[in-house]
Coordinates of C-alpha atoms in Angstrom, one line a residue:
M1 CA -0.2 0.1 -0.1
M2 CA 1.2 3.3 -0.8
K3 CA 0.3 7.0 -1.1
L4 CA -1.1 7.8 -4.3
S5 CA 1.1 10.5 -5.2
G6 CA 2.8 7.5 -7.0
P7 CA 1.3 4.4 -8.4
G8 CA -1.9 3.6 -6.7
L9 CA -4.9 1.7 -7.0
I10 CA -7.8 1.9 -9.3
L11 CA -11.4 2.2 -9.9
T12 CA -13.8 3.3 -12.4
V13 CA -16.0 6.2 -12.2
A14 CA -18.6 5.7 -9.8
V15 CA -21.5 5.6 -12.3
A16 CA -19.5 2.6 -13.7
F17 CA -20.1 0.7 -10.6
C18 CA -23.2 -0.7 -9.0
A19 CA -24.0 0.8 -5.8
C20 CA -25.5 -2.4 -4.3
T21 CA -24.1 -4.4 -1.6
T22 CA -23.6 -8.4 -1.8
P23 CA -23.5 -10.2 1.6
A24 CA -20.2 -12.0 2.3
P25 CA -19.9 -15.4 1.0
K26 CA -20.3 -18.2 3.6
K27 CA -17.4 -20.5 4.4
S28 CA -18.3 -24.1 3.1
A29 CA -16.1 -27.3 2.8
A30 CA -14.1 -27.6 -0.1
E31 CA -15.8 -29.4 -2.8
P32 CA -13.5 -31.5 -5.4
P33 CA -13.4 -30.0 -8.9
P34 CA -15.3 -31.4 -11.5
Q35 CA -13.7 -34.9 -12.9
C36 CA -14.1 -33.7 -16.5
L37 CA -14.8 -30.7 -18.7
A38 CA -14.1 -30.3 -22.1
V39 CA -14.1 -26.6 -23.5
H40 CA -14.5 -26.0 -27.1
V41 CA -12.5 -22.8 -28.2
D42 CA -11.2 -21.3 -31.5
H43 CA -9.6 -18.1 -30.3
Y44 CA -7.4 -18.1 -27.1
F45 CA -4.3 -16.4 -25.6
D46 CA -2.2 -18.9 -23.7
G47 CA -0.5 -16.4 -21.7
R48 CA 2.3 -16.0 -23.9
T49 CA 0.9 -16.3 -27.7
E50 CA -2.4 -15.9 -29.4
H51 CA -4.1 -19.0 -31.1
R52 CA -6.9 -18.7 -33.9
E53 CA -7.3 -22.4 -34.4
A54 CA -11.0 -23.7 -35.0
G55 CA -12.0 -26.5 -33.2
T56 CA -9.4 -26.9 -30.2
W57 CA -10.9 -28.8 -27.1
L58 CA -9.2 -27.9 -23.6
T59 CA -9.9 -31.0 -21.7
I60 CA -9.9 -30.4 -17.9
D61 CA -9.7 -33.0 -15.3
G62 CA -8.9 -32.6 -11.5
G63 CA -8.8 -29.1 -11.7
R64 CA -5.8 -29.1 -14.4
F65 CA -5.6 -28.9 -18.1
K66 CA -5.0 -32.6 -19.2
E67 CA -5.1 -32.4 -22.8
L68 CA -5.1 -29.8 -25.9
A69 CA -6.5 -31.8 -29.0
S70 CA -8.8 -31.5 -32.1
D71 CA -11.3 -33.9 -30.4
P72 CA -13.3 -33.7 -27.3
A73 CA -12.5 -36.1 -24.7
P74 CA -15.2 -39.0 -24.4
G75 CA -17.4 -38.8 -21.3
C76 CA -16.7 -35.2 -20.4
R77 CA -19.2 -32.6 -20.0
S78 CA -18.9 -30.0 -22.9
L79 CA -18.7 -26.3 -22.8
D80 CA -18.8 -24.2 -26.1
L81 CA -16.8 -21.0 -25.8
T82 CA -16.0 -20.9 -29.7
K83 CA -17.7 -17.4 -30.0
M84 CA -15.6 -15.7 -27.4
T85 CA -11.8 -14.9 -26.7
V86 CA -10.4 -17.0 -24.0
L87 CA -7.5 -16.0 -21.9
P88 CA -5.9 -17.8 -18.9
G89 CA -7.2 -16.7 -15.4
L90 CA -5.9 -13.1 -14.4
T91 CA -3.4 -12.5 -11.7
D92 CA -3.4 -9.5 -9.4
A93 CA 0.2 -9.7 -8.0
H94 CA -0.1 -6.8 -5.5
T95 CA -3.4 -6.2 -3.6
H96 CA -4.8 -5.3 -0.2
V97 CA -8.5 -7.0 0.3
L98 CA -8.2 -6.5 4.0
I99 CA -8.2 -2.7 3.8
S100 CA -10.7 -0.2 2.6
D101 CA -9.3 3.6 2.7
T102 CA -11.7 5.9 3.0
T103 CA -9.5 8.9 2.7
Y104 CA -9.0 8.6 -1.2
S105 CA -5.4 8.2 -0.2
A106 CA -5.1 11.7 1.0
D107 CA -4.1 10.6 4.5
V108 CA -2.8 6.9 4.5
S109 CA -1.5 7.1 8.0
A110 CA -4.8 8.4 9.4
E111 CA -6.5 5.6 7.6
L112 CA -4.1 3.0 9.3
E113 CA -4.9 4.5 12.7
R114 CA -8.6 4.0 11.8
L115 CA -7.9 0.4 10.7
A116 CA -6.3 -0.4 14.0
K117 CA -9.8 0.2 15.5
I118 CA -11.8 -2.2 13.2
S119 CA -12.5 -5.6 14.4
T120 CA -10.8 -8.6 12.7
E121 CA -14.5 -10.0 12.3
K122 CA -15.5 -7.1 10.3
R123 CA -12.2 -6.8 8.1
M124 CA -12.3 -10.6 7.3
T125 CA -16.1 -10.3 6.3
Q126 CA -15.2 -7.3 4.1
A127 CA -12.3 -9.0 2.5
L128 CA -14.5 -12.3 1.6
V129 CA -16.7 -9.9 -0.3
H130 CA -13.6 -8.5 -2.1
L131 CA -12.4 -11.9 -2.9
D132 CA -15.8 -12.9 -4.5
S133 CA -15.9 -9.8 -6.3
L134 CA -12.4 -10.3 -7.8
L135 CA -13.0 -14.0 -8.6
K136 CA -16.1 -12.9 -10.7
S137 CA -14.1 -10.2 -12.5
G138 CA -11.6 -12.9 -13.8
F139 CA -8.7 -12.8 -11.2
T140 CA -8.2 -16.4 -10.2
T141 CA -5.0 -15.5 -8.3
I142 CA -3.9 -12.8 -6.2
R143 CA -0.6 -11.8 -4.0
E144 CA -1.7 -10.2 -0.8
L145 CA 1.1 -7.9 0.5
G146 CA 0.4 -6.9 4.0
N147 CA -1.8 -4.4 5.6
S148 CA -3.6 -7.4 6.5
G149 CA -3.2 -7.4 10.4
Q150 CA -1.3 -10.2 11.7
Y151 CA -1.5 -13.0 9.0
L152 CA -5.2 -12.7 8.3
D153 CA -4.3 -13.1 4.6
L154 CA -3.5 -16.4 5.4
A155 CA -6.6 -17.0 7.4
L156 CA -8.6 -16.1 4.3
K157 CA -7.2 -19.1 2.3
T158 CA -9.3 -21.4 4.5
A159 CA -12.1 -18.8 5.4
A160 CA -13.1 -18.5 1.7
A161 CA -14.7 -21.1 -0.3
P162 CA -13.1 -22.3 -3.4
N163 CA -15.8 -21.3 -5.5
A164 CA -15.7 -17.5 -4.2
S165 CA -12.1 -16.8 -3.9
P166 CA -8.9 -16.6 -6.1
R167 CA -6.0 -18.4 -5.1
I168 CA -4.2 -16.7 -2.5
F169 CA -0.4 -16.0 -2.0
G170 CA 0.2 -14.3 1.3
S171 CA 3.0 -12.3 3.0
G172 CA 1.7 -11.9 6.4
P173 CA 2.6 -8.4 7.9
G174 CA 5.4 -6.2 6.1
I175 CA 8.6 -5.9 7.6
A176 CA 9.7 -2.1 8.3
I177 CA 11.6 0.1 10.5
E178 CA 10.4 2.8 12.8
T179 CA 6.8 3.3 12.8
A180 CA 6.4 2.0 9.2
Q181 CA 3.5 4.0 7.4
F182 CA 1.9 5.1 10.6
S183 CA 2.7 8.5 11.8
P184 CA 5.8 8.7 14.2
S185 CA 3.4 9.5 17.3
A186 CA 1.4 6.3 16.6
R187 CA 0.7 4.0 19.3
K188 CA 3.2 1.1 19.3
N189 CA 0.1 -1.6 19.6
D190 CA -1.4 -0.3 16.4
V191 CA 1.8 -0.3 14.6
D192 CA 2.3 -4.1 15.8
R193 CA -0.9 -4.9 14.4
E194 CA -0.4 -4.2 10.9
Y195 CA 3.7 -4.6 10.6
T196 CA 6.6 -6.4 12.0
I197 CA 9.1 -3.5 13.1
V198 CA 12.9 -4.6 13.1
A199 CA 16.0 -2.3 14.4
E200 CA 18.6 -5.0 14.4
I201 CA 19.6 -8.2 12.3
R202 CA 18.6 -10.3 15.1
D203 CA 15.1 -8.9 14.8
V204 CA 15.2 -9.7 10.9
D205 CA 16.0 -13.4 11.5
K206 CA 13.3 -13.5 14.0
A207 CA 10.9 -12.1 11.7
I208 CA 11.6 -14.2 8.7
K209 CA 11.9 -17.4 10.9
E210 CA 8.4 -16.5 12.0
R211 CA 6.9 -16.2 8.4
Q212 CA 8.6 -19.7 7.6
A213 CA 6.7 -21.1 10.4
R214 CA 3.4 -19.4 9.4
K215 CA 4.0 -21.0 6.0
V216 CA 3.7 -17.4 4.1
D217 CA 4.2 -17.5 0.3
V218 CA 6.4 -14.5 0.0
V219 CA 8.0 -11.8 2.3
K220 CA 7.0 -8.4 2.2
I221 CA 9.9 -5.6 3.0
F222 CA 9.3 -1.8 3.2
V223 CA 12.6 -0.6 2.1
D224 CA 10.8 3.2 2.5
N225 CA 8.0 4.2 4.7
D226 CA 6.0 6.3 2.2
P227 CA 4.2 8.5 3.0
Q228 CA 6.4 8.7 6.2
P229 CA 10.2 9.3 6.2
G230 CA 12.3 6.3 6.7
L231 CA 14.7 4.2 4.6
M232 CA 15.9 0.7 5.7
S233 CA 19.6 0.4 6.0
Q234 CA 21.4 -1.8 3.6
D235 CA 22.5 -4.0 6.4
L236 CA 19.0 -5.0 7.3
L237 CA 17.8 -5.3 3.9
D238 CA 20.7 -7.6 2.9
A239 CA 20.0 -9.6 6.0
A240 CA 16.3 -9.9 5.3
V241 CA 16.7 -10.9 1.6
K242 CA 19.6 -13.5 2.7
F243 CA 17.4 -15.1 5.3
A244 CA 14.3 -15.3 3.1
H245 CA 16.1 -16.8 0.3
Q246 CA 17.7 -19.4 2.7
R247 CA 14.4 -20.6 3.6
G248 CA 12.9 -20.6 0.2
L249 CA 11.0 -17.5 0.6
K250 CA 10.9 -14.9 -2.2
V251 CA 11.1 -11.1 -1.2
A252 CA 8.9 -8.2 -2.6
A253 CA 10.3 -4.8 -2.0
H254 CA 8.1 -1.9 -1.3
A255 CA 10.2 0.9 -3.0
T256 CA 8.8 4.4 -4.0
N257 CA 11.8 6.4 -4.7
D258 CA 15.2 6.0 -6.5
A259 CA 17.4 5.3 -3.3
A260 CA 15.0 2.7 -1.9
A261 CA 15.0 1.0 -5.5
R262 CA 18.9 0.9 -5.6
R263 CA 19.1 -0.6 -2.2
A264 CA 16.7 -3.2 -3.2
I265 CA 18.4 -4.2 -6.2
R266 CA 21.9 -4.4 -4.2
A267 CA 20.0 -6.8 -1.8
G268 CA 18.8 -8.9 -4.6
V269 CA 15.1 -8.9 -3.9
D270 CA 12.6 -10.6 -6.2
S271 CA 10.4 -7.8 -7.2
I272 CA 10.1 -4.0 -6.7
E273 CA 6.8 -2.9 -6.0
H274 CA 5.6 0.6 -7.1
G275 CA 8.8 1.9 -8.5
L276 CA 7.9 5.7 -8.4
G277 CA 10.7 8.2 -9.4
V278 CA 13.3 5.6 -10.5
S279 CA 15.7 6.7 -12.7
S280 CA 16.4 5.1 -16.1
E281 CA 19.9 3.9 -14.8
T282 CA 18.3 1.9 -11.9
F283 CA 15.8 0.4 -14.4
A284 CA 18.9 -0.8 -16.5
S285 CA 20.2 -2.2 -13.4
M286 CA 17.0 -4.0 -12.5
S287 CA 16.8 -5.5 -16.0
E288 CA 20.5 -6.8 -15.5
S289 CA 19.4 -8.4 -12.3
R290 CA 16.4 -9.8 -13.6
I291 CA 14.3 -8.1 -11.1
P292 CA 10.5 -7.3 -12.4
L293 CA 8.5 -4.1 -11.6
V294 CA 5.1 -4.6 -10.2
A295 CA 3.9 -1.4 -11.2
T296 CA 0.8 -0.2 -9.2
D297 CA -0.7 2.4 -11.4
F298 CA -4.6 3.2 -11.8
G299 CA -6.8 4.7 -14.6
S300 CA -7.8 8.2 -15.3
R301 CA -11.2 7.4 -14.3
T302 CA -9.8 6.7 -10.9
C303 CA -8.1 10.0 -10.8
A304 CA -11.3 11.5 -11.6
L305 CA -12.7 9.9 -8.4
I306 CA -9.5 11.1 -6.2
A307 CA -8.8 14.4 -7.4
P308 CA -11.9 16.2 -5.7
H309 CA -10.7 14.6 -2.3
D310 CA -6.8 14.7 -2.6
P311 CA -5.0 18.0 -3.0
D312 CA -1.9 16.7 -4.2
P313 CA -0.7 18.5 -7.2
I314 CA -0.1 15.1 -9.3
Y315 CA -3.9 14.7 -9.7
H316 CA -4.6 18.3 -10.9
P317 CA -5.1 17.8 -13.9
C318 CA -5.1 14.1 -14.1
S319 CA -3.4 14.2 -17.3
N320 CA -0.2 15.2 -15.1
Y321 CA -0.7 11.9 -13.2
R322 CA -1.1 10.1 -16.4
E323 CA 2.0 11.3 -18.3
Q324 CA 4.1 10.7 -15.1
Q325 CA 3.2 7.3 -14.7
A326 CA 3.5 6.6 -18.5
R327 CA 7.0 7.9 -18.5
R328 CA 8.0 5.9 -15.6
L329 CA 6.5 2.5 -17.1
M330 CA 7.9 3.0 -20.5
S331 CA 11.2 3.7 -19.3
A332 CA 11.2 0.4 -17.6
R333 CA 9.6 -1.3 -20.2
D334 CA 12.6 0.1 -22.9
R335 CA 14.9 -0.8 -20.6
G336 CA 14.0 -4.5 -20.5
V337 CA 12.5 -4.7 -17.2
D338 CA 9.8 -7.3 -16.8
L339 CA 6.4 -5.8 -16.1
V340 CA 4.1 -7.7 -13.8
F341 CA 0.6 -6.5 -13.1
G342 CA -0.5 -5.4 -9.6
S343 CA -3.1 -3.0 -8.9
D344 CA -2.3 -1.9 -4.9
M345 CA -6.0 -1.7 -4.7
F346 CA -6.6 -0.6 -1.1
L347 CA -9.1 2.4 -1.5
Q348 CA -12.8 2.3 -1.0
L349 CA -13.5 5.3 -3.1
G350 CA -17.3 5.4 -2.3
L351 CA -17.9 2.1 -3.7
A352 CA -19.6 -1.0 -2.4
P353 CA -17.3 -3.7 -1.3
D354 CA -18.4 -6.0 -4.1
Q355 CA -16.9 -3.6 -6.5
R356 CA -13.4 -4.3 -5.8
G357 CA -13.1 -6.6 -8.9
P358 CA -14.3 -4.1 -11.4
A359 CA -12.0 -1.2 -9.6
T360 CA -9.0 -3.6 -10.1
L361 CA -9.8 -4.2 -13.7
D362 CA -9.2 -0.6 -14.2
S363 CA -5.8 -0.6 -13.1
L364 CA -5.1 -3.3 -15.7
V365 CA -6.7 -0.8 -18.3
A366 CA -4.3 1.8 -17.0
Y367 CA -1.2 -0.2 -18.4
V368 CA -2.6 0.3 -21.9
E369 CA -3.5 4.0 -21.3
E370 CA 0.0 4.4 -20.3
G371 CA 1.4 3.1 -23.7
L372 CA 1.6 -0.9 -23.2
S373 CA -0.1 -2.9 -25.8
P374 CA -3.3 -5.0 -24.8
R375 CA -1.1 -8.2 -25.4
E376 CA 1.8 -7.0 -23.3
T377 CA -0.7 -5.9 -20.5
I378 CA -2.7 -9.3 -20.5
R379 CA 0.9 -11.1 -20.5
S380 CA 1.8 -9.0 -17.3
A381 CA -1.4 -10.5 -15.4
T382 CA -1.0 -14.0 -17.0
S383 CA 2.4 -15.6 -17.6
R384 CA 4.7 -13.1 -16.2
A385 CA 2.6 -13.1 -13.0
G386 CA 2.8 -16.8 -12.6
R387 CA 6.5 -16.7 -13.2
L388 CA 6.9 -14.0 -10.5
L389 CA 5.0 -16.2 -8.1
G390 CA 7.3 -19.1 -8.8
D391 CA 4.4 -21.3 -10.0
S392 CA 4.5 -22.3 -13.7
K393 CA 1.0 -23.6 -13.4
I394 CA -0.6 -19.9 -12.9
G395 CA -1.2 -17.6 -16.0
V396 CA -0.9 -20.3 -18.8
I397 CA -3.2 -22.5 -20.9
E398 CA -1.0 -25.8 -21.4
V399 CA -1.1 -29.3 -20.0
G400 CA -0.5 -29.6 -16.5
A401 CA -1.4 -26.0 -15.6
Y402 CA -4.2 -24.8 -13.3
A403 CA -7.6 -24.8 -15.2
D404 CA -8.3 -21.2 -14.8
L405 CA -10.1 -19.7 -17.9
V406 CA -11.9 -16.2 -18.7
A407 CA -13.9 -15.8 -21.6
Y408 CA -15.1 -12.4 -23.3
E409 CA -17.7 -11.9 -26.0
A410 CA -15.3 -9.0 -27.1
N411 CA -11.7 -9.2 -27.8
P412 CA -9.3 -7.7 -25.1
L413 CA -6.3 -8.6 -27.1
K414 CA -7.5 -5.9 -29.6
N415 CA -9.4 -3.4 -27.2
I416 CA -8.4 -3.8 -23.5
E417 CA -11.8 -2.0 -22.5
A418 CA -13.4 -5.6 -23.2
I419 CA -11.4 -7.1 -20.0
R420 CA -14.0 -5.1 -18.1
K421 CA -16.7 -7.5 -19.2
P422 CA -15.9 -11.2 -18.5
S423 CA -18.7 -13.6 -19.7
V424 CA -17.3 -17.0 -18.3
V425 CA -14.9 -17.5 -15.5
I426 CA -13.5 -21.0 -14.8
K427 CA -11.1 -21.7 -11.9
D428 CA -9.5 -25.0 -11.0
G429 CA -12.0 -26.6 -13.5
R430 CA -15.0 -25.3 -11.6
L431 CA -17.6 -22.9 -13.5
I432 CA -17.6 -19.8 -11.4
C433 CA -20.1 -17.6 -13.4
G434 CA -21.5 -17.4 -16.8
A435 CA -22.5 -20.2 -19.2
G436 CA -25.7 -20.7 -17.7
E437 CA -24.6 -20.0 -14.0
K438 CA -25.2 -16.3 -12.6
P439 CA -23.7 -13.6 -14.6
C440 CA -20.2 -12.6 -14.0
R441 CA -21.0 -8.9 -13.5

């Protein structure tokens, strides 16, 4: 999570979202995926390459793609998607479903103090609605990076029903110095509820060991404390990456300025989140070190919602924000940095909780607004995201991969706006919405 005078979150103008509310999905026992489903497609993107092959059958068994063939597998239920464009399930590699900032990003520190007063039950209930919305918007995987209390993100893995939540990669609380993103005068108990504060290398070692014991999927490190001052020392950062890698854990580095990004690169982190104010020389170093950028930008529609509430000059006019973000994103791309989609969605923006998914899709559209092609943008949310997560079964349509699909009546590879309107979502071989089930949006 970051102050939005850098990359931020997203949303689509209020009129574009329903104002209704949806009850939180109820926890239910995990159901085994359908044993056999044959999906008939003519036009699909496998996460890397576009295919126009009439009569391709994708056979799904046990939640995985079993076969891609010219004939349907005998005895399988069939699903005809030949009139649609089919993509792998999408991934948001940087999100925050356990927070809904009511300040329009104008005062992140104050929002954190408000968050400290919200009960765990209320946060979990709202998060379950966010998860359901994300799944029905086509996001079959998310990476939850902090601001989720003390490991509530990991609790969501068992609290959410399989057919009402994306696959979750969780980090637990972010590791930071001083008071992290809270104000310097914040109560220690409040800070400790959201972050793990370190001051010495032994603190870092303890924090990484705890995360290993908790079975996190990734470690989140705050190299800087944006919007508060503070920069983690190189020694602490080096130790965090060393200890995490020794335990088989990847490290996602929150870095919102060039100095923070340079320290993160020297430490050997696995991704840089946000990357605001990063110089072309630093992007070149990222490329050489093969460190991807998770660029957490948002669309012009979102800026229109933020601007009336946040006096930060970057939003006035919104074209100023768009141009600044575009220069940064294109600079990273032109220097060979792998770009991975992440929304950093933590804003509420006056919308109902069941609009978190459509809001996140607006962030994906932003990549095209800033100059990427629709194909590059979709790749950032599919195969490249799976590679960052360290799971080759995510974000691709190939034998052995997770059977996650999203189908669209229009072609998002040609016009990214089509990504806002999924017609069918399948996760782990389960039909989530569309195709005779309840509509996706």
